[in-house]
GROMACS .gro file of C-alpha atoms in nm:
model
  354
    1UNK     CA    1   1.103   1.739  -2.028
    2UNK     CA    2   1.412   1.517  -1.971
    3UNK     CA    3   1.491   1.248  -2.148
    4UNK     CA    4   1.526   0.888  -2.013
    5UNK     CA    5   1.822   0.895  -2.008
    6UNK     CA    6   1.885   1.189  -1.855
    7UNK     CA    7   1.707   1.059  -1.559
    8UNK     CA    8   1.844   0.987  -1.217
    9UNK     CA    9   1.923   1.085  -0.859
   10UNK     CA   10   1.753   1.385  -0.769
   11UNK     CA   11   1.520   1.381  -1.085
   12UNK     CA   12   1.213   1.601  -1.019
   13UNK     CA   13   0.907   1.371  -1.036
   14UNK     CA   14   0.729   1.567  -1.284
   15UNK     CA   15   1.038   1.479  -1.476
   16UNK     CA   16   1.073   1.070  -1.402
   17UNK     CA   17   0.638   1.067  -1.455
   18UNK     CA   18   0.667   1.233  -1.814
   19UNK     CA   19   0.912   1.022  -1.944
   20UNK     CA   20   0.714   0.693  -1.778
   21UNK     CA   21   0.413   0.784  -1.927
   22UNK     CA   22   0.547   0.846  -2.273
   23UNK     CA   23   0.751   0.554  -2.310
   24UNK     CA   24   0.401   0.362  -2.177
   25UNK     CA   25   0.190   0.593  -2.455
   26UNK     CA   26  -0.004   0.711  -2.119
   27UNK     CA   27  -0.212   1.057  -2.126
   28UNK     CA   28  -0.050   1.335  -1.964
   29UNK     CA   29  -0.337   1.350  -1.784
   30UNK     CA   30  -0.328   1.090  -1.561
   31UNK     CA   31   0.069   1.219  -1.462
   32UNK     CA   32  -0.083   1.539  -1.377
   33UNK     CA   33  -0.338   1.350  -1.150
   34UNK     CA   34  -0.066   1.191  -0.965
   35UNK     CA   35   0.159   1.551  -0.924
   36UNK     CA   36  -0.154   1.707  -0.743
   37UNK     CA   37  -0.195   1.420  -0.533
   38UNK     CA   38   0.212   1.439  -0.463
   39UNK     CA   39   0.143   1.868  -0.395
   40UNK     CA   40  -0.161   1.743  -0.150
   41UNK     CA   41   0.097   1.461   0.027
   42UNK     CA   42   0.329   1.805   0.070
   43UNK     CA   43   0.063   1.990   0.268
   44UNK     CA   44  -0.058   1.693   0.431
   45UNK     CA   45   0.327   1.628   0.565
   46UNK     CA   46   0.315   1.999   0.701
   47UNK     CA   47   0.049   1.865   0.925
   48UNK     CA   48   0.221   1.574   1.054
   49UNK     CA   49   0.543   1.743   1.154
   50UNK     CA   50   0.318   1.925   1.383
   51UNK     CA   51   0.239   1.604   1.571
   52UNK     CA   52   0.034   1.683   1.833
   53UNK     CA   53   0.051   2.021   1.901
   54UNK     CA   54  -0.271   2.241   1.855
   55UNK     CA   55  -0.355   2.235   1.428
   56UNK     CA   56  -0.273   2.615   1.250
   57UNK     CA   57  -0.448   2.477   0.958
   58UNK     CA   58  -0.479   2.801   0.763
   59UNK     CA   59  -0.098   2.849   0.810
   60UNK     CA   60   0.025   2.492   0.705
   61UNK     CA   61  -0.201   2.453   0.395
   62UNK     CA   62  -0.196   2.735   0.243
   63UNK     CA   63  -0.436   2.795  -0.083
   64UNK     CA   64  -0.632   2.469   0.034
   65UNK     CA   65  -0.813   2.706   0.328
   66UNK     CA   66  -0.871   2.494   0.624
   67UNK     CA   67  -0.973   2.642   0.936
   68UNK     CA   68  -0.940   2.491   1.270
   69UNK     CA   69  -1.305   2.414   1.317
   70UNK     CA   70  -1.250   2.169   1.048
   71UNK     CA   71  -0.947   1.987   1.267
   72UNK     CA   72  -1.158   1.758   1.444
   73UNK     CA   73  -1.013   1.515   1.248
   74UNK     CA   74  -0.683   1.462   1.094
   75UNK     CA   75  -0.802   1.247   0.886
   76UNK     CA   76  -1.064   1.402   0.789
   77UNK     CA   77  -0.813   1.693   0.715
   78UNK     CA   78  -0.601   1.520   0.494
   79UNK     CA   79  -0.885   1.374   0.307
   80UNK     CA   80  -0.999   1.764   0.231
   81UNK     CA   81  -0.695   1.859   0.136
   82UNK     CA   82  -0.682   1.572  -0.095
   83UNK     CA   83  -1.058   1.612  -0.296
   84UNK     CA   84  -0.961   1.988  -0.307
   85UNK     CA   85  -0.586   1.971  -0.558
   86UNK     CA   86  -0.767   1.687  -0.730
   87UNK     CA   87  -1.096   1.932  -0.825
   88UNK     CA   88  -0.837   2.107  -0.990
   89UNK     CA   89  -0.770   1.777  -1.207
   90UNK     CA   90  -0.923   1.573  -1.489
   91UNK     CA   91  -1.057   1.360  -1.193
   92UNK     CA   92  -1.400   1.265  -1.222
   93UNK     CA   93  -1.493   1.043  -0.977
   94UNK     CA   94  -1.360   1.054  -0.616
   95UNK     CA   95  -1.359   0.779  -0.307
   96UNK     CA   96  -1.225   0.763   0.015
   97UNK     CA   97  -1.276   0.589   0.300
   98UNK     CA   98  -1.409   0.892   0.479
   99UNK     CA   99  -1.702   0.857   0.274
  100UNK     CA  100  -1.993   0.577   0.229
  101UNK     CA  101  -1.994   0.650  -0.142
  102UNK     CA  102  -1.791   0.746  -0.446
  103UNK     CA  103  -1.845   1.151  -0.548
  104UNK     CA  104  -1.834   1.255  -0.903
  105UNK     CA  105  -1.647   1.571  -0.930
  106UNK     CA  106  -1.697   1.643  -1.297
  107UNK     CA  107  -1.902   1.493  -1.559
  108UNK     CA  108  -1.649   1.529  -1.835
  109UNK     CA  109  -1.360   1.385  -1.593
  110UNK     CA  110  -1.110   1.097  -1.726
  111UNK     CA  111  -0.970   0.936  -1.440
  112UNK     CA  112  -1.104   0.809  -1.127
  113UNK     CA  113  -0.920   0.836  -0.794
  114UNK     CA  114  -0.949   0.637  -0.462
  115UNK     CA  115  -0.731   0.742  -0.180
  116UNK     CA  116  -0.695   0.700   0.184
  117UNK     CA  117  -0.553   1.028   0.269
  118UNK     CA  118  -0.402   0.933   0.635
  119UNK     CA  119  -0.342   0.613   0.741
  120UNK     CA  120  -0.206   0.545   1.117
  121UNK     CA  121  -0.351   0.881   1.236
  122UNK     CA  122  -0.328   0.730   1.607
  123UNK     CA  123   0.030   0.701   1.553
  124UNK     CA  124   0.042   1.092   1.578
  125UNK     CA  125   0.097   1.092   1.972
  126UNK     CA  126   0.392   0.905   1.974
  127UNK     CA  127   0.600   0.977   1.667
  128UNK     CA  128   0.469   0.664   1.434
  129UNK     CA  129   0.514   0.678   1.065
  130UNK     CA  130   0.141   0.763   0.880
  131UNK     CA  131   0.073   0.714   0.505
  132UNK     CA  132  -0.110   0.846   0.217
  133UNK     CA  133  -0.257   0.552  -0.024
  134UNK     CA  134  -0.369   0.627  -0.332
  135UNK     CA  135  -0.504   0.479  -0.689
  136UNK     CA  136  -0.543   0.580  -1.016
  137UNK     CA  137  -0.817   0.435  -1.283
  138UNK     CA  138  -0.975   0.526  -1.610
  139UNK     CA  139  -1.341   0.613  -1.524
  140UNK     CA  140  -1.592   0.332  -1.596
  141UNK     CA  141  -1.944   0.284  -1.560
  142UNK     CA  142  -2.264   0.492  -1.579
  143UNK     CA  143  -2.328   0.767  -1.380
  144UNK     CA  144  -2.574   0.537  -1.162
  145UNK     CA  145  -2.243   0.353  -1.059
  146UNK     CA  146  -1.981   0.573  -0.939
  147UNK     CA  147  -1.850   0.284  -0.725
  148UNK     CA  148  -1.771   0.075  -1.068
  149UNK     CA  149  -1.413   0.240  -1.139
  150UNK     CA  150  -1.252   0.132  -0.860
  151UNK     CA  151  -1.382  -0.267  -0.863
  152UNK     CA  152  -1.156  -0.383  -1.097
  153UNK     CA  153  -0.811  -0.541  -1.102
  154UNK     CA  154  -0.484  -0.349  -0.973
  155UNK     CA  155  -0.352  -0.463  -1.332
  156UNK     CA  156  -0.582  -0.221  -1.479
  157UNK     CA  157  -0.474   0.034  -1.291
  158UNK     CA  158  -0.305   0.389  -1.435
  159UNK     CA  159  -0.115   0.482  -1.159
  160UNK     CA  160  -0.088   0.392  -0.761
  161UNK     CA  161   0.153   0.464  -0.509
  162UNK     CA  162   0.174   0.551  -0.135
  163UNK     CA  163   0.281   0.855   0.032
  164UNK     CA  164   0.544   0.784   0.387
  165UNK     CA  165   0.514   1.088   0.666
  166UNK     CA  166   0.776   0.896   0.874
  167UNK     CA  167   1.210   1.083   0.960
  168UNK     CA  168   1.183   1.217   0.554
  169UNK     CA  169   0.830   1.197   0.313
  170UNK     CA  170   0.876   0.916   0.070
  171UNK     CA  171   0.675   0.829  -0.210
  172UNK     CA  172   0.655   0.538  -0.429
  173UNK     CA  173   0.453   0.534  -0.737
  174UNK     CA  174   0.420   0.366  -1.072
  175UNK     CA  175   0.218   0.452  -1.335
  176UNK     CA  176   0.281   0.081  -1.482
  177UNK     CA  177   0.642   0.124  -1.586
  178UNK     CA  178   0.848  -0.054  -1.275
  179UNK     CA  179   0.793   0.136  -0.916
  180UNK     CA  180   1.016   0.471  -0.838
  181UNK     CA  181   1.109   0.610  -0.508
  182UNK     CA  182   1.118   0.986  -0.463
  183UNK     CA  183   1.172   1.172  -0.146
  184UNK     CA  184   1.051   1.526  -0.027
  185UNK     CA  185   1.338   1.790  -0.078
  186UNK     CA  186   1.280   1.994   0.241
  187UNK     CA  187   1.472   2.286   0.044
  188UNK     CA  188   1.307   2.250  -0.270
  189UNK     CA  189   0.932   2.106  -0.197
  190UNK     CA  190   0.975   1.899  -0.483
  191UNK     CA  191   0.969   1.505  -0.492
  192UNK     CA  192   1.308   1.382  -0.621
  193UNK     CA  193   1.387   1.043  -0.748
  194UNK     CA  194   1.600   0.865  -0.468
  195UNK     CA  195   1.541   0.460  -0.649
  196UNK     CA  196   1.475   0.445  -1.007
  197UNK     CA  197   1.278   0.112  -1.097
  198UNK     CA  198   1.334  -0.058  -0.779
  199UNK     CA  199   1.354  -0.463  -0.803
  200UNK     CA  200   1.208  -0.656  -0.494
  201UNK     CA  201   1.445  -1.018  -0.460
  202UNK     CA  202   1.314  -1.280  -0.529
  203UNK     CA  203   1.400  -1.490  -0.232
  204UNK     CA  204   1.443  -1.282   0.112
  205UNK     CA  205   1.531  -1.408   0.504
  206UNK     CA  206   1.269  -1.157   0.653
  207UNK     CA  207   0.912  -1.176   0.672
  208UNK     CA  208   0.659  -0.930   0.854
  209UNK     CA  209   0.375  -1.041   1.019
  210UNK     CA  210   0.144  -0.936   1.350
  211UNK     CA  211   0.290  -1.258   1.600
  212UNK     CA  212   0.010  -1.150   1.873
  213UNK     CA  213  -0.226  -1.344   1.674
  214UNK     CA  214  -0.069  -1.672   1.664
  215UNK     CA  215  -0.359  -1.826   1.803
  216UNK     CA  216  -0.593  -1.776   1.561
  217UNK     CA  217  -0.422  -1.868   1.243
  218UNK     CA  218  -0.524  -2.090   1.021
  219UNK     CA  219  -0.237  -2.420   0.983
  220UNK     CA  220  -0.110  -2.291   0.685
  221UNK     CA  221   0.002  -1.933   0.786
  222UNK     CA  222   0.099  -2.132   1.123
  223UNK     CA  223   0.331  -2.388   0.954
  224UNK     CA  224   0.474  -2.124   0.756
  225UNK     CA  225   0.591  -1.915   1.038
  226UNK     CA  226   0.676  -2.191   1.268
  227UNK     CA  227   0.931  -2.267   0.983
  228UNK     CA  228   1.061  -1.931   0.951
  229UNK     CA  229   1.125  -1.928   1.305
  230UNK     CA  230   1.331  -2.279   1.354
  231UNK     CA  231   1.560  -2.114   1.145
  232UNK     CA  232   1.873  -2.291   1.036
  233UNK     CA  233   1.807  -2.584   1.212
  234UNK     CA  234   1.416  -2.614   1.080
  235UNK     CA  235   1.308  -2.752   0.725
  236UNK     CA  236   1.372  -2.388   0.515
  237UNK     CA  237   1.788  -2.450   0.656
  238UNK     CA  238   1.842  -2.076   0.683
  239UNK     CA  239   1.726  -1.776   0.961
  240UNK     CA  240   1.512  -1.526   0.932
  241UNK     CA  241   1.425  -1.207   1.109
  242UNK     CA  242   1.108  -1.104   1.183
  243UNK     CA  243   0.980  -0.710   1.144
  244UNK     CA  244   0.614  -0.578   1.235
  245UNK     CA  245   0.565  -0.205   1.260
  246UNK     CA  246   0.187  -0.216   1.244
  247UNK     CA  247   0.188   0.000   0.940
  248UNK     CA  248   0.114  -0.167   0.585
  249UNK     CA  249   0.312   0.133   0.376
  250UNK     CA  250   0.599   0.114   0.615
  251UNK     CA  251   0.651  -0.227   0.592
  252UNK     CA  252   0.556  -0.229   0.149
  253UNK     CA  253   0.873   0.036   0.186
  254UNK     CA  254   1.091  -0.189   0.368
  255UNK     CA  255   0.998  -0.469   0.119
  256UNK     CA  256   1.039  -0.252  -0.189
  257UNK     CA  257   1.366  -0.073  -0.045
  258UNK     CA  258   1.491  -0.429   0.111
  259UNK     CA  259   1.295  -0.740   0.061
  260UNK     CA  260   1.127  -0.961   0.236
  261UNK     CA  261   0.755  -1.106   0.265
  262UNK     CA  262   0.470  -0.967   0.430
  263UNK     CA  263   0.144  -1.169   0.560
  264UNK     CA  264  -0.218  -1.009   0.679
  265UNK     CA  265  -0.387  -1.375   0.664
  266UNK     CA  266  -0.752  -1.387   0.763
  267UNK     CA  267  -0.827  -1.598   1.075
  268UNK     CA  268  -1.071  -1.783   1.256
  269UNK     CA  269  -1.210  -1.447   1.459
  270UNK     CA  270  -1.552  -1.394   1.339
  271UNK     CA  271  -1.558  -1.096   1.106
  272UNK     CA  272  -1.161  -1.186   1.012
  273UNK     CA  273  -1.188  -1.519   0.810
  274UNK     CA  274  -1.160  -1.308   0.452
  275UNK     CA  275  -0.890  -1.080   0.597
  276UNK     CA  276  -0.903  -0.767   0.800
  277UNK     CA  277  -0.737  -0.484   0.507
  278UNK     CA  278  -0.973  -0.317   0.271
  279UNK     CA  279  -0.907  -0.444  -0.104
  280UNK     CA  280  -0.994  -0.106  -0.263
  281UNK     CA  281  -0.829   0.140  -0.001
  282UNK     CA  282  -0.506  -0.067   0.104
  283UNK     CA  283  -0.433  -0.371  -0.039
  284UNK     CA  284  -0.470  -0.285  -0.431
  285UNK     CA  285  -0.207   0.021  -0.407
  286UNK     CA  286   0.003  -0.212  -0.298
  287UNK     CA  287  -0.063  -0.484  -0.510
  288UNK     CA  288  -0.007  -0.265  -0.814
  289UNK     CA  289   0.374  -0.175  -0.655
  290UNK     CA  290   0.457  -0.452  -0.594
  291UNK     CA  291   0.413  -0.641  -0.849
  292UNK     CA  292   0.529  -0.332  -1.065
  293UNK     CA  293   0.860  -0.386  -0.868
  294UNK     CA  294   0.967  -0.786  -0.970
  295UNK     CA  295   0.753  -0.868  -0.655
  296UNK     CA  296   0.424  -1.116  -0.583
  297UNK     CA  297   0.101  -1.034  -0.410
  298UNK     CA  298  -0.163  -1.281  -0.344
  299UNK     CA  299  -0.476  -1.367  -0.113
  300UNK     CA  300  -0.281  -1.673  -0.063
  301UNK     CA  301  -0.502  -1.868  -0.283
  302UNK     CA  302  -0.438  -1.670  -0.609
  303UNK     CA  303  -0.311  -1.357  -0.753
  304UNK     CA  304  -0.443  -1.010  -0.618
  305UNK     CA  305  -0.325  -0.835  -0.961
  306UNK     CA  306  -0.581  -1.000  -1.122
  307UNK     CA  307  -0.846  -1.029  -0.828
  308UNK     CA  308  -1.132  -0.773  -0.875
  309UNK     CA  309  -1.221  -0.658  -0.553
  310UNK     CA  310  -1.593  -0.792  -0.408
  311UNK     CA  311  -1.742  -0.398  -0.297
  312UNK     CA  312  -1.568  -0.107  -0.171
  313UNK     CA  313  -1.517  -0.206   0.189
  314UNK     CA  314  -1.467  -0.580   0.125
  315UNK     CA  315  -1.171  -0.702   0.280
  316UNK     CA  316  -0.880  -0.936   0.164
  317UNK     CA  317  -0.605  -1.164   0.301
  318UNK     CA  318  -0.281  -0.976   0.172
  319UNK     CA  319   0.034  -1.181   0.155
  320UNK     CA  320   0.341  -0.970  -0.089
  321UNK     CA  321   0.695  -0.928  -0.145
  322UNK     CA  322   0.952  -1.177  -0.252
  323UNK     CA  323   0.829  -1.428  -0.488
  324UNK     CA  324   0.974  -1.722  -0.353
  325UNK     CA  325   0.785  -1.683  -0.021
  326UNK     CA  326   0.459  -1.568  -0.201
  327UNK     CA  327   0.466  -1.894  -0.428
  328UNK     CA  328   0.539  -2.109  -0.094
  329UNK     CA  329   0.202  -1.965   0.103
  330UNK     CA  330  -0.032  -2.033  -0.205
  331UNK     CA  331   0.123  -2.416  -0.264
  332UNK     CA  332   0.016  -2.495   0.090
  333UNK     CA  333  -0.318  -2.276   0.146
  334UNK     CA  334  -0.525  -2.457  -0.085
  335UNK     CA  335  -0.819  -2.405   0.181
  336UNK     CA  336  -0.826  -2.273   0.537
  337UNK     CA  337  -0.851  -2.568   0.749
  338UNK     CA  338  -0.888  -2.499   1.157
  339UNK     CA  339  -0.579  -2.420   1.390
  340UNK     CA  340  -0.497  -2.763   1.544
  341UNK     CA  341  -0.563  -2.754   1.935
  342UNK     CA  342  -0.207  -2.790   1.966
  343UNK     CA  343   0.051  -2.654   1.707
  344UNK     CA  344   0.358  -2.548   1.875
  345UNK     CA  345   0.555  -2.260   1.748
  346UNK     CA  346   0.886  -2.517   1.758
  347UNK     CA  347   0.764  -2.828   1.686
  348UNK     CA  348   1.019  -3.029   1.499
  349UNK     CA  349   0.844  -3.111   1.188
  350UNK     CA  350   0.746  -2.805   0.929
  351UNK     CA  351   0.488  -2.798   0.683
  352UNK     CA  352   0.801  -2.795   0.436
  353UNK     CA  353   0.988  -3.088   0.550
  354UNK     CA  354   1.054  -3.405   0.337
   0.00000   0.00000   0.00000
């Protein structure tokens, strides 16, 4: 094992995760969780570079043993070849959102593990970035309640990170020690360390958020854009840029590499006024990195890193990033109130001004 402060570019991740958990007096156990989810992200990013030509399954993930009758779903494919490294683990109970309920793998197992193995599988056609989300908990509950690991707070998480199958693989993890970035060593196979305990600013020009939906936000999300967008000559006195990639790891990366804000807000569409991102399987990863990494993440009433999720497909409102912006949404979003009839996106007064 290297020592701390031996660490640094190119640092295996075995390497950086060893000397995180022992300065955090965290079980080896949960570090070797996380490597077996990075060596099922490595065979899952052998699939993606095939985009969409015809799946060789067998050929791409080796000892994991797919065959192409199983291909009828990427996702589905990634999600196999993520329960299969982590029966090799002290995991004991598995979820996904390709299943209706948590599995228990082993009765003797430690850690619990929730994972989305392939987000953005759509993008596959025309070259779009995908992801790999994943948590790690300490298993809780009875046996009758395989569910009750993962409905808890992303503070009590062990580890969480996502995996990026977009021009290189990225990953960003933290097993509660700041947030690291490694990238996939094409050469090697092996995760290096690219951004060691990455620090998100606190104040940032850029926000991210899905503009098509203008209509239906509620006035605070509204205001706050509206201000964004008048730019120098609005109430905030400086410009921003707007990014929206329609991918929630690409844009955490952006954040975590760069800065900036991001803002899923529910809405008045029925079915969307608590948010449209699942707590356990999206948001919470996320939460965990970012606020691992200097950065805020809220519901834009209160803090997520402290929010225990309602069930394990209950959605959430997901605002993160810098903590300036962050702090601004939850002053003014006491409660949603309606989208006035008419709320121009350059009207001359902001929800900031004097």
């Amino acid at each position: 094992m290297a020592a701390t402060s031996d660490l640094g570019p190119g640092a295996r991740l075995a390497e950086v995760l060893d000397a995180r958990a022992r300065r955090a007096g965290r079980s080896t156990g949960a570090v070797a969780t996380v490597l077996a989810i990075a060596e099922a992200a490595t065979a899952i990013a052998g699939l993606v570079r095939r985009g969409p030509l015809p799946a060789r399954l067998g050929a791409s993930s080796g000892h994991f043993g797919m065959d192409d009758e199983r291909a009828a779903s990427l996702a589905l494919v990634a999600d196999e070849i993520m329960l299969s490294v982590l029966r090799t683990t002290p995991t004991g109970v598995y979820a996904s959102d390709e299943y209706a309920d948590a599995i228990r793998l082993r009765p003797d197992g430690s850690f619990a593990v929730a994972v989305s193995a392939l987000e953005g599988a759509g993008n596959m056609d025309i070259g779009g970035a995908l992801s790999s989300l994943f948590q790690v908990h300490a298993v809780a509950g009875g046996a009758e309640d395989a569910c009750a690991s993962f409905l808890r707070a992303p503070r009590d998480m062990l580890a969480a990170g996502y995996v990026l199958y977009g021009p290189h693989v990225a990953m960003a993890v933290t097993i509660g020690q700041g947030t690291d970035i490694f990238i996939l060593d094409p050469d090697s196979g092996q995760f290096r360390l690219v951004a060691d305990r990455v620090a998100i600013p606190v104040a940032t020009r850029q926000f991210a958020i899905n503009t098509s939906n203008v209509r239906h936000w509620y006035d605070p999300v509204r205001a706050f854009v509206d201000d964004c967008v008048a730019g120098l000559d609005g109430p905030r006195g400086k410009d921003f840029n707007m990014r929206w990639s329609a991918s929630l790891a690409v844009e955490a990366h952006r954040i975590l590499m760069k800065g900036g804000v991001y803002l899923s807000p529910g809405d008045r569409r029925a079915g969307l006024m608590r948010g449209r991102l699942r707590h356990v399987f999206e948001a919470a990863p996320i939460v965990k990195l970012v606020e691992e990494a200097g950065g805020l993440a809220s519901d834009g009433q209160r803090s997520l890193f402290d929010k225990v999720p309602a069930g394990m497909d209950a959605p959430t409102p997901l605002f993160f990033g810098a903590a300036e912006e962050v702090q601004r949404i939850e002053a003014v979003s006491v409660e949603p109130l309606p989208v006035r009839d008419v709320s121009p996106l350059f009207r001359a007064r902001g929800l900031f001004s004097e």
